[in-house]
Coordinates of C-alpha atoms in Angstrom, one line a residue:
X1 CA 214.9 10.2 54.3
X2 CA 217.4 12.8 53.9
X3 CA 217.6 14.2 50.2
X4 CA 216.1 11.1 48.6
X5 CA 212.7 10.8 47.0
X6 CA 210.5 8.6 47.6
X7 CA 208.4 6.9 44.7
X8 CA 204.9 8.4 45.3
X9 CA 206.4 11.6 45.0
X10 CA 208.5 10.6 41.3
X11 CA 204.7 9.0 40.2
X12 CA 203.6 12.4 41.2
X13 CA 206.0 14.1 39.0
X14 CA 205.7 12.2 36.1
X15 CA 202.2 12.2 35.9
X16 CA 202.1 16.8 35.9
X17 CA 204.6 16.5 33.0
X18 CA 202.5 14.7 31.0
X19 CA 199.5 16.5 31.7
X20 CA 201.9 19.7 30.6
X21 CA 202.4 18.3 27.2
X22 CA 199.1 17.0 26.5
X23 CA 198.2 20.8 26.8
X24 CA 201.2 22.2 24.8
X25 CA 200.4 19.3 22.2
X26 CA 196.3 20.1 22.4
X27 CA 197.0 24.3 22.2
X28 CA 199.4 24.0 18.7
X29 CA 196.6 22.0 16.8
X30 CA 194.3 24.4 18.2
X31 CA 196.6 26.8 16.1
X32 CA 197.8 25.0 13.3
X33 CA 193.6 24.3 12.7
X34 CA 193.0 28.6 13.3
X35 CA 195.5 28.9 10.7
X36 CA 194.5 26.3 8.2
X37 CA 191.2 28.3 8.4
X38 CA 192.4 31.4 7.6
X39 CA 194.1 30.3 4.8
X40 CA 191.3 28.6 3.5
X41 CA 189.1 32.2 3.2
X42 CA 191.8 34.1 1.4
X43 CA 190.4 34.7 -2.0
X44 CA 191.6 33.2 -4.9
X45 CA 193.6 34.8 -8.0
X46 CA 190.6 34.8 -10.4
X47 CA 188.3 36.7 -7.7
X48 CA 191.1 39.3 -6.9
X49 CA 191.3 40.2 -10.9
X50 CA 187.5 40.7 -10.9
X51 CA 187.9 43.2 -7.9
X52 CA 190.4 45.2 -9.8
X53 CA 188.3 45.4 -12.5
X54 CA 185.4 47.1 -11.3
X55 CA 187.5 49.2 -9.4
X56 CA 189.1 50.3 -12.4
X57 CA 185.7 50.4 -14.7
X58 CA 184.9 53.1 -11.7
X59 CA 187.7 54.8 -11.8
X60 CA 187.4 55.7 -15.7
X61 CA 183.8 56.4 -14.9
X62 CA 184.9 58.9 -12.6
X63 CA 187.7 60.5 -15.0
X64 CA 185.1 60.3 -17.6
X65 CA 182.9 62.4 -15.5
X66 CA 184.9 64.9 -14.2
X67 CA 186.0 65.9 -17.8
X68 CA 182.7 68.0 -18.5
X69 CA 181.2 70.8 -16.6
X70 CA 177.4 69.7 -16.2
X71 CA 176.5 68.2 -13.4
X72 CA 174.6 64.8 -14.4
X73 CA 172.1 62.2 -12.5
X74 CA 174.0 59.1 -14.0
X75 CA 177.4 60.4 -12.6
X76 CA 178.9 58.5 -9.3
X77 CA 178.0 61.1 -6.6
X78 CA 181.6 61.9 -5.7
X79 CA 181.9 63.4 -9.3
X80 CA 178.7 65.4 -8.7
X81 CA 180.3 66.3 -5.3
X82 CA 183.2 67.5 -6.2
X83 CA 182.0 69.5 -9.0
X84 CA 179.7 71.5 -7.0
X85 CA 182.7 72.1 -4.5
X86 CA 184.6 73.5 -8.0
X87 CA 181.4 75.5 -8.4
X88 CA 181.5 77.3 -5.5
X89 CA 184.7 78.1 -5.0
X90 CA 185.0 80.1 -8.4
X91 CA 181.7 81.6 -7.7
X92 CA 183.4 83.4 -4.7
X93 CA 186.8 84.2 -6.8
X94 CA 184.3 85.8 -9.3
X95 CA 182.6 87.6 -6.7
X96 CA 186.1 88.5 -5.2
X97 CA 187.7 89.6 -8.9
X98 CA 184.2 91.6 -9.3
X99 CA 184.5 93.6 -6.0
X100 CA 187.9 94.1 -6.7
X101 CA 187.1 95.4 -10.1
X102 CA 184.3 98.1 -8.6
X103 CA 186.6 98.9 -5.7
X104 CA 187.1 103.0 -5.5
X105 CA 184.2 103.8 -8.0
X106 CA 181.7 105.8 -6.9
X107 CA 178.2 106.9 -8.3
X108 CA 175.1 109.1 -7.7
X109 CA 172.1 110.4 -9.4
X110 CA 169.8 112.5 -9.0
X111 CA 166.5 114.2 -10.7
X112 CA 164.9 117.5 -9.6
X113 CA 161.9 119.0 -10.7
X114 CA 160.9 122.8 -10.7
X115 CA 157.4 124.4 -11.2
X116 CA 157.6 128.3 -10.7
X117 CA 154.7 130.6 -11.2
X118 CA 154.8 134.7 -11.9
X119 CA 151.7 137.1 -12.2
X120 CA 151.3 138.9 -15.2
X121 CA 152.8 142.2 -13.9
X122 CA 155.9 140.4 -13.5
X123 CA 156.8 139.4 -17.1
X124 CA 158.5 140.9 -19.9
X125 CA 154.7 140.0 -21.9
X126 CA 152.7 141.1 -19.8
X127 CA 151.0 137.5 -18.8
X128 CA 151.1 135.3 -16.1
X129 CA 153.0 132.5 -16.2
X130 CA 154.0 129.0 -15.0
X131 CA 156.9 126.6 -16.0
X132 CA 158.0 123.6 -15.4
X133 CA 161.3 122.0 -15.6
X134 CA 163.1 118.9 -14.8
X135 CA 167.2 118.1 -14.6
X136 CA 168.8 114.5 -14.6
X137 CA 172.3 114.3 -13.2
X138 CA 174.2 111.2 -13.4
X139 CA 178.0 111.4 -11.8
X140 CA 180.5 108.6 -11.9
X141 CA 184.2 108.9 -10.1
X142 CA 186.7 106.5 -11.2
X143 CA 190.1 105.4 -9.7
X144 CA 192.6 106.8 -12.0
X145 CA 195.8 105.0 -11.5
X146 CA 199.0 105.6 -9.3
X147 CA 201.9 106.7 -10.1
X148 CA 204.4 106.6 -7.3
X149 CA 203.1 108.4 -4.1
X150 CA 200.5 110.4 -6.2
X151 CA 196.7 108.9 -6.8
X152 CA 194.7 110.0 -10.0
X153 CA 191.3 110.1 -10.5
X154 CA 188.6 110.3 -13.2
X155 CA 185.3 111.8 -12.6
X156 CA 182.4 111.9 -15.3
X157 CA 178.9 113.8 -15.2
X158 CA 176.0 113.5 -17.5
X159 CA 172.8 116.1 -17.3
X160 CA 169.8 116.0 -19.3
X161 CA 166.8 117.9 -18.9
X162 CA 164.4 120.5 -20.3
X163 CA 162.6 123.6 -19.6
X164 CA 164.5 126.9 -18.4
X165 CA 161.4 128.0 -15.9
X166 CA 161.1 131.5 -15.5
X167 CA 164.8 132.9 -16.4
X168 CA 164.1 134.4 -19.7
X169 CA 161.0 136.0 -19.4
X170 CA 161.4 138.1 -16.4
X171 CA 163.5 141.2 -16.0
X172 CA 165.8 140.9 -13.4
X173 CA 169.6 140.6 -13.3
X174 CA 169.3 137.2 -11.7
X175 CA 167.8 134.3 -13.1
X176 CA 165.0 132.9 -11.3
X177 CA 165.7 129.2 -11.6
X178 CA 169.6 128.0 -11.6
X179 CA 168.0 124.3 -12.3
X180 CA 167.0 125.6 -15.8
X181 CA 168.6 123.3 -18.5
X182 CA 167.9 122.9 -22.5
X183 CA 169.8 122.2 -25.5
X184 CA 169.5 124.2 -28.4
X185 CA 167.7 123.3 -31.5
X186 CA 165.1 124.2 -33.8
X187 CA 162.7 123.0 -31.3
X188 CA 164.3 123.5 -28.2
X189 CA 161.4 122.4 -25.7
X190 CA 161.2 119.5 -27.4
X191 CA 164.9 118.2 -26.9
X192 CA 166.3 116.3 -24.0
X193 CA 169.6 114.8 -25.5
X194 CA 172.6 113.8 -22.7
X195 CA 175.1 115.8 -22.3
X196 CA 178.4 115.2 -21.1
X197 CA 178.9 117.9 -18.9
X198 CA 182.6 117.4 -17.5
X199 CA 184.9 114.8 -18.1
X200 CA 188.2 115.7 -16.2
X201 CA 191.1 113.9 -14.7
X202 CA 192.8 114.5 -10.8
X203 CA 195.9 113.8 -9.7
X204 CA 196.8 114.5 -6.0
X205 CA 200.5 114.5 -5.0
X206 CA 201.6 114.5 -1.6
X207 CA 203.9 116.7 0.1
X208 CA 207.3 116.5 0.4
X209 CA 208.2 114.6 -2.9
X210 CA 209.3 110.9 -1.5
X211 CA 208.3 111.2 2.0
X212 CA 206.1 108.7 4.0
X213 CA 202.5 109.1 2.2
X214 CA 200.5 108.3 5.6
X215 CA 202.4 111.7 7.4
X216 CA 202.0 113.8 4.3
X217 CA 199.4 116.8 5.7
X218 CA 200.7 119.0 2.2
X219 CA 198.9 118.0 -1.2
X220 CA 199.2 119.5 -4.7
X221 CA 196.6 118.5 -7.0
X222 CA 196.3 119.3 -11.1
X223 CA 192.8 119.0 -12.6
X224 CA 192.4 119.1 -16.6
X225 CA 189.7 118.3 -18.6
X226 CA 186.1 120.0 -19.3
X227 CA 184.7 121.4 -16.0
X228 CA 182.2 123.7 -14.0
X229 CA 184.6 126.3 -12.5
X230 CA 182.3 126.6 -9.5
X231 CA 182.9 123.1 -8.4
X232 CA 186.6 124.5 -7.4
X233 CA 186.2 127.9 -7.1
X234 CA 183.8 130.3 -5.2
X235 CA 182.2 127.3 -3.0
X236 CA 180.0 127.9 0.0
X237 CA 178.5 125.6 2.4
X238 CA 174.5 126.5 2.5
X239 CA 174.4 129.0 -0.8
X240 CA 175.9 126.6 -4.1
X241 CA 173.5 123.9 -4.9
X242 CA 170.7 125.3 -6.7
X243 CA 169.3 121.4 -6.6
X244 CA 168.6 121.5 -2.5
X245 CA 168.9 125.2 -1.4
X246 CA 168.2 128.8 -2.8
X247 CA 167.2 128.8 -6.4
X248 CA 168.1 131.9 -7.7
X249 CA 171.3 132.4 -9.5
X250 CA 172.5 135.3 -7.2
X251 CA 172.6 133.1 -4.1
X252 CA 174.6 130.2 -6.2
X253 CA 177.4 131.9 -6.7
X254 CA 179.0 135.2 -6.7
X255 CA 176.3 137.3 -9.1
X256 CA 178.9 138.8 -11.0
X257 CA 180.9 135.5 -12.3
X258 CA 177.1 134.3 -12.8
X259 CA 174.3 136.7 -13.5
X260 CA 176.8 139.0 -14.5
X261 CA 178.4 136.5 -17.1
X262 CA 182.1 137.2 -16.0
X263 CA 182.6 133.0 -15.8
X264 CA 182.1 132.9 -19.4
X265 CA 181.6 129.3 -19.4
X266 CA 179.2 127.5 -22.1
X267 CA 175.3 127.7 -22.6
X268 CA 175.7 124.6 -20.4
X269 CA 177.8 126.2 -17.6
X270 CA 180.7 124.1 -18.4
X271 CA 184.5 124.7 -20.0
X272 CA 187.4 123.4 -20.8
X273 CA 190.7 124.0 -18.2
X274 CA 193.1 123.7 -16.0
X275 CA 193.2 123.8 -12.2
X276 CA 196.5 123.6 -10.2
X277 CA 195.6 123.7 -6.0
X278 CA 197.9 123.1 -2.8
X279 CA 196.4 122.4 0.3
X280 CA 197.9 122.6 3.6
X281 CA 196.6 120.1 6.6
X282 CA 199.6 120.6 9.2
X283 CA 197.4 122.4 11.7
X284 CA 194.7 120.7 11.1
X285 CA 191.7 121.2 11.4
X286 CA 192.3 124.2 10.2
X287 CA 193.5 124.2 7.0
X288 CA 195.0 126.6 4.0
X289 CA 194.4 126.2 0.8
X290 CA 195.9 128.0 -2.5
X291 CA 194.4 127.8 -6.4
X292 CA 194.4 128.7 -9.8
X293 CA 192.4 128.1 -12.7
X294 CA 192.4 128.5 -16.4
X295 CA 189.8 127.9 -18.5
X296 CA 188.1 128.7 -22.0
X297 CA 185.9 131.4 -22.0
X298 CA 184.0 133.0 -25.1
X299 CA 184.3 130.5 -28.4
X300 CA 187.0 128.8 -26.1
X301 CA 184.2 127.7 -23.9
X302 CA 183.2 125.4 -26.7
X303 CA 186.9 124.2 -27.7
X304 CA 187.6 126.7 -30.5
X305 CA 190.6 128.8 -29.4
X306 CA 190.7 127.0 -25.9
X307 CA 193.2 129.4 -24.4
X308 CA 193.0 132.6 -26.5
X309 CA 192.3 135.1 -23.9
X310 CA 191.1 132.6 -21.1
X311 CA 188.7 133.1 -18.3
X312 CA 191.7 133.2 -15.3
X313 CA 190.9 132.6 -11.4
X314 CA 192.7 132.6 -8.6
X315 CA 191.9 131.6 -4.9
X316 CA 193.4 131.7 -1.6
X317 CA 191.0 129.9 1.2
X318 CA 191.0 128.8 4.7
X319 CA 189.0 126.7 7.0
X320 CA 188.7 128.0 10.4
X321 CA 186.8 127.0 14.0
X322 CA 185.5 129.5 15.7
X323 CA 182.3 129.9 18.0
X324 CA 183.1 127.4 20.6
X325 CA 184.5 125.3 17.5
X326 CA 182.7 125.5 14.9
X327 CA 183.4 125.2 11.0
X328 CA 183.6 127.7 9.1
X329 CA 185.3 128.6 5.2
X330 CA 186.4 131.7 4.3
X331 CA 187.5 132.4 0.4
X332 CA 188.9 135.1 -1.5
X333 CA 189.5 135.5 -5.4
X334 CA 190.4 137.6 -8.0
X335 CA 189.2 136.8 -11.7
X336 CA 189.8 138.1 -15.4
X337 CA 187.8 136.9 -18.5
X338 CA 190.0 138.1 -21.7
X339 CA 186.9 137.6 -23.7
X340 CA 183.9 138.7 -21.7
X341 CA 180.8 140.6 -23.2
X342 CA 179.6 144.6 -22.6
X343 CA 176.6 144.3 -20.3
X344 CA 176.0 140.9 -21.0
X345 CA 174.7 142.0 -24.1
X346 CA 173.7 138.8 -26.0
X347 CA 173.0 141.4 -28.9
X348 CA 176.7 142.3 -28.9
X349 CA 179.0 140.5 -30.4
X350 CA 182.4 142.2 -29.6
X351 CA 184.7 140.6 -26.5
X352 CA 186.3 143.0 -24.0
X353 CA 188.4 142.3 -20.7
X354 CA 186.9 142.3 -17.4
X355 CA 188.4 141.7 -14.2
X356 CA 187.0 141.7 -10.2
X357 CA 187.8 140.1 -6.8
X358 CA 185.2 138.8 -4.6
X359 CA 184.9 136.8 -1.4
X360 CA 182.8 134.1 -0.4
X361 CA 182.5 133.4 3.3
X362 CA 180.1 130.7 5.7
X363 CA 180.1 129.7 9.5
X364 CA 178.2 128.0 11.8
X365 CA 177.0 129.9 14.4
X366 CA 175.2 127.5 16.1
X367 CA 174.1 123.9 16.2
X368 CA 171.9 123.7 13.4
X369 CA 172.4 127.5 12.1
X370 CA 174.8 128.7 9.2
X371 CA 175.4 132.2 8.2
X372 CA 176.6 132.7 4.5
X373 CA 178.0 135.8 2.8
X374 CA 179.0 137.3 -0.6
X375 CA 180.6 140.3 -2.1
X376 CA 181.6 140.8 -5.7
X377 CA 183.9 144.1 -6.8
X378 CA 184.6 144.6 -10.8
X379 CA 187.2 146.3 -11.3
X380 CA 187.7 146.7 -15.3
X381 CA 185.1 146.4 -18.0
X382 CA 181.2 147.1 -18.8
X383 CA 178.8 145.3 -16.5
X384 CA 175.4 145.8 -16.1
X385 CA 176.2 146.1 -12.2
X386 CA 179.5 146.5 -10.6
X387 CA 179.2 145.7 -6.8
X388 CA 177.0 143.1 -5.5
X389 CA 176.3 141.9 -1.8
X390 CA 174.3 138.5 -1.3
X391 CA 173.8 137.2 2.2
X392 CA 171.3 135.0 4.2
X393 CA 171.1 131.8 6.5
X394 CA 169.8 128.3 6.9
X395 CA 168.2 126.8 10.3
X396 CA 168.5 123.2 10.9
X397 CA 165.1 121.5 11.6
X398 CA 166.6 120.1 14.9
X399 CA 165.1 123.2 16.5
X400 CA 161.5 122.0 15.8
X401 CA 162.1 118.0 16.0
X402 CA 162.7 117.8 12.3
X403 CA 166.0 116.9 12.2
X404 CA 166.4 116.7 8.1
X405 CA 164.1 119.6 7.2
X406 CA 165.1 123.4 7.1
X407 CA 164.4 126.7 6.3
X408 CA 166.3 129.3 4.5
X409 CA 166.1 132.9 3.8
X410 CA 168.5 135.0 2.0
X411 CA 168.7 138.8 0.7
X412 CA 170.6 140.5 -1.9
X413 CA 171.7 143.7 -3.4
X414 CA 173.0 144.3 -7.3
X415 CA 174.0 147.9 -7.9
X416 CA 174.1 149.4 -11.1
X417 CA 177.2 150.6 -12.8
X418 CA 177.7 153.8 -13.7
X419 CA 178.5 152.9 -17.1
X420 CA 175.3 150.9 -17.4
X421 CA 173.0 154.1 -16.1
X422 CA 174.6 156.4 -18.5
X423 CA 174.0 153.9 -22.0
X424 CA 171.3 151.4 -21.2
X425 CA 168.8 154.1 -22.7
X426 CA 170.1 154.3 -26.3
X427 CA 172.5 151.5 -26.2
X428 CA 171.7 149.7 -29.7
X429 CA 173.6 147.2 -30.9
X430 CA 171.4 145.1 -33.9
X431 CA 169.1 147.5 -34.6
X432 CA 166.6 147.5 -31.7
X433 CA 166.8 149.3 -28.5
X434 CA 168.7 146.6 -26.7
X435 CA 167.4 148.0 -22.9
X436 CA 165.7 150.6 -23.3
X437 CA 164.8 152.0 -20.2
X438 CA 166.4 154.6 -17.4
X439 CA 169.0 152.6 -15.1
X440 CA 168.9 153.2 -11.2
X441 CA 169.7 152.1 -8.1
X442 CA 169.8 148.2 -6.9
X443 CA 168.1 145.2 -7.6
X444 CA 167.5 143.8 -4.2
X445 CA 166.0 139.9 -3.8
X446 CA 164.6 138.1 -1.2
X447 CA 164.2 134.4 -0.9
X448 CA 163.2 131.7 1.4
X449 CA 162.2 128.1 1.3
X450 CA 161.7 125.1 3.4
X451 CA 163.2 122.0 2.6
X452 CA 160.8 118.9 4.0
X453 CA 162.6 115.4 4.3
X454 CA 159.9 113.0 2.6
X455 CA 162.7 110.4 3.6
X456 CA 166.0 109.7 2.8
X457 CA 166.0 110.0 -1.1
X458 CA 163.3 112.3 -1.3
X459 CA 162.8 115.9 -0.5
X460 CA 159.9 118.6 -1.4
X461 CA 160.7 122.3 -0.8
X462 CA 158.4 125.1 -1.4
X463 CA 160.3 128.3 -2.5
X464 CA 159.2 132.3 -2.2
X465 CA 161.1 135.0 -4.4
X466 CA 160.6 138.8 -4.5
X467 CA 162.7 141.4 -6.3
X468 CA 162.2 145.1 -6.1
X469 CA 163.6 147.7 -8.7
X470 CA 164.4 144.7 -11.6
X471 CA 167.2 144.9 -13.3
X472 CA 167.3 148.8 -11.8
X473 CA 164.4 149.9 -13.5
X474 CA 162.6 152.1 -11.3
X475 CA 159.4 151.9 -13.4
X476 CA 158.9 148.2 -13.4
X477 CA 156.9 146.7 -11.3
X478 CA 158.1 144.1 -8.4
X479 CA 158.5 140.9 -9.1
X480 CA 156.9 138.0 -7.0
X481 CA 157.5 134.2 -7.6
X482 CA 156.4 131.3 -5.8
X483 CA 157.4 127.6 -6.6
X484 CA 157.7 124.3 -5.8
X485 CA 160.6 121.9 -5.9
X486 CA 161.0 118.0 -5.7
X487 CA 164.3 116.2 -5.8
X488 CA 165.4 112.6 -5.5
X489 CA 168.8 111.1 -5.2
X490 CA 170.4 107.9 -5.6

C-alpha cells in the first residue's frame, strides 16, 4: 500500500472540497446581499438638501437670537442658555469692578444727643435751666493715590447739629458741654445747615527714600487742608472724645488751647493748616514720634490771611509699656497763637501773642483701668488763667461683668493769672463792665459718668458735674450739673 491512495480515500477528499466552496460561495452572497442592503438605505440627494436646510434655517434662528439682549420664550433654548450664562458672568465682573472701586474707603457716622440741667443759682440769670442738643457727624476716608513708595489719602467730615446746652449761660472757665454745635444766623436755634468741617489730604512716605516699603519702620507724613488741630495734636486715650467720655471742655483737651482759647481755631473748632510728623517704629512697640503744625488762627481761622501770624504747635511723643506691659502715651508740646485774644475777651477786639507748653500723658495701670493726666503752662500773653492741671481715670466694666460699660471720674484745677486778678474788676472794653467781679484762686471741676452698652451701636451715659469757685469768683455760688447722654454709631 505503500505511499499510494486508495480510491475511498480520493472520494473522500473530493467530496470536503466541495463542501469548502459551497460555504465560501454561500458566505460572499451572504455579503454581497448585506451590502446591497446598505446601499439601498443611504439617503438620496434630494433628502440630504432638505436636511441642510433646516439645519441652516436654525442656525440663522440662532444668530438671529443671540443678536439682542432679552431673553425671549420663542428663542431655541441654547440661545436663552447661553445668554443667561453671558448674564452672569458680567454680573460678577460688575460686582468685581464695584468692590474694586470701594476698596480702601472707609465710613462712619454717628449722632449724639445731650440734655443737661442747672438750678437756678447756677446761671448767669438767675433761673434754672435745661437744654438739649444733638450733633451729626458723618466721616468718609478716601484712598488718595500713590506716588512711588508714598500712599496719600483723603479724609472728609461733615457735622450738623443744634443747641449749645449749657456753655454760655453758666460762669465757669470751662464749657459745660464740648458736644455743643450751632451755626450762626439771625435765628440761630433754628439752623441746622451741614458743615464741612475738614477736608484735608495725607501723604505718608516711608523711610529711607527707595528702600524696601514692607521693612520701612520710619514714616514722614504731610497733612494740608482744613482741620481740627486736636485730631493730631494734644491726643489722650480716655480724656478727648467729648461724644463717649467726659463732657466738659477742660477734660477734652489741654484747658488752655480750649477753654482758654489759645487754639484759635473757628466758631466751629476747625482751621486751615499744615501738619508735617515723623514717626519712628524700629523698636517697636515702642515708638517715637515728632510734629509740627501750622495753622490759621484769628480771621485766618476762616481763610482771610491764612498764615498772618499763625496758631504754631509743636510735639514730641512717645508710646511706652510699662506695668507688666502695658500701653501707655506720653506727649509734650509747646504752642504760639500770633493772633490770640486778652482774656478771651469776646468784647475785645485787638490780637496779641501768646505762647505755653503743656503735656498730655495716659497709661494703663491695669486690665480694665486707665489713668489720664494734663498740665498746661502760659508763658506770654493775658489769660484768664495761666496754669491748669486736669486729671482723672476710667474703669472698665470687666470688673462688674459688664464688659462694654464704664465709669469715669475726673478732677481739675484752673488758676487764675495774676494779670486776670489785678483788671477783671474794671476791665472795660465796649462800654460795659466786661467781668466785673474780684478774681481769686482756682476753678476746680469734678466729673463722673457711666457709660451703659445698650448694644453695639448704642450707648446711654448719665453725666454728674460740679465746679467750685467759677470762673475764680469767690462770691458765686457752686455750680452743679447733671445730664444725660445718648449716642449711636454707624
Amino acid at each position: 500500500m505503500g505511499g499510494r491512495t486508495s480510491a475511498a480515500s480520493r472520494a473522500s477528499l473530493s467530496g470536503a472540497t466541495l463542501i469548502h466552496r459551497g460555504a465560501l460561495a454561500a458566505a460572499i452572497s451572504l455579503t454581497l446581499a448585506g451590502a446591497g442592503s446598505v446601499f439601498a438605505a443611504e439617503p438620496s440627494n434630494a433628502e440630504m438638501l432638505k436636511r441642510i436646510e433646516r439645519l441652516e434655517k436654525k442656525n440663522e434662528a440662532l444668530e438671529k437670537a443671540l443678536e439682542g439682549e432679552r431673553v425671549s420664550e420663542d428663542e431655541p433654548e441654547v440661545a436663552t442658555r447661553l445668554k443667561a450664562v453671558e448674564f452672569q458672568a458680567l454680573s460678577m465682573q460688575k460686582q468685581a469692578r464695584t468692590i474694586e472701586a470701594l476698596e480702601g474707603i472707609t465710613a462712619g457716622v454717628s449722632f449724639t444727643t445731650v440734655a443737661q440741667h442747672a438750678s437756678g443759682s447756677a446761671t448767669t440769670s438767675g433761673d434754672s435751666e435745661s437744654q438739649w442738643n444733638y450733633r451729626a457727624d458723618v466721616s468718609v476716608s478716601l484712598p488718595g493715590g500713590e506716588i512711588g513708595n508714598a500712599e496719600g489719602n483723603l479724609f472728609a467730615h461733615f457735622r450738623m447739629g443744634q443747641g449749645d446746652g449749657l456753655t454760655r449761660i453758666l460762669p465757669t472757665f470751662g464749657g459745660a458741654n464740648a458736644t455743643g454745635f450751632h451755626v450762626q444766623g439771625q435765628r440761630p436755634d433754628d439752623s441746622a445747615t451741614v458743615l464741612l468741617a475738614q477736608a484735608w489730604y495725607q501723604l505718608d512716605v516711608p523711610l529711607p527714600l527707595g528702600g524696601f516699603k514692607p521693612q520701612s519702620r520710619e514714616k514722614f507724613s504731610f497733612n494740608f487742608g482744613k482741620m481740627d488741630p486736636f485730631l493730631f495734636f494734644d491726643q489722650n486715650a480716655i480724656a478727648d472724645d467729648e461724644t463717649t467720655r467726659f463732657l466738659n471742655t477742660a477734660f477734652v483737651h489741654n484747658p488752655l488751647l480750649d477753654a482758654g482759647g489759645d487754639v484759635g481755631v473757628d466758631a466751629f473748632g476747625f482751621t486751615p493748616g499744615l501738619r508735617f510728623a515723623y514717626r519712628n517704629e524700629t523698636a517697636k512697640p515702642i515708638t517715637w514720634d515728632a510734629s509740627l503744625g501750622v495753622f490759621g488762627a484769628g480771621r485766618g481761622a476762616a481763610f482771610s490771611d491764612s498764615f498772618e501770624k499763625p496758631f504754631a504747635i509743636a510735639q514730641f511723643e512717645t508710646a511706652q509699656k510699662f506695668f507688666g506691659g502695658l500701653n501707655g502715651n506720653y506727649r509734650l508740646y509747646v504752642w504760639r497763637n500770633g493772633q490770640a485774644t486778652a482774656y478771651a475777651n469776646e468784647s475785645d477786639t485787638q490780637t496779641e501773642k501768646h505762647a505755653g507748653w503743656g503735656m498730655s500723658l495716659d497709661q494703663r495701670v491695669g486690665d480694665a483701668t486707665t489713668l489720664f493726666a494734663r498740665y498746661g503752662r502760659q508763658t506770654q500773653g493775658k489769660t484768664r488763667f495761666d496754669r491748669a492741671v486736669t486729671l482723672g481715670a476710667e474703669f472698665g466694666g470687666s470688673y462688674w461683668d459688664r464688659g462694654a460699660d464704664a465709669v469715669g471720674v475726673a478732677f481739675g484745677q484752673l488758676h487764675t493769672s495774676v494779670d486776670f486778678r489785678n483788671d477783671a474788676p474794671t476791665l472795660d472794653a465796649d462800654g460795659n463792665a466786661d467781668f466785673g467781679y474780684a478774681v481769686s484762686g482756682a476753678e476746680q471741676l469734678i466729673e463722673l459718668y457711666y457709660r451703659w452698652r445698650i448694644h453695639q451701636k448704642f450707648e446711654v451715659s448719665p453725666d454728674l458735674q460740679h465746679v467750685s469757685r467759677p470762673a475764680g469768683n469767690g462770691a458765686a455760688k457752686d455750680v452743679n450739673l447733671i445730664g444725660l447722654r445718648a449716642q449711636l454709631t454707624f
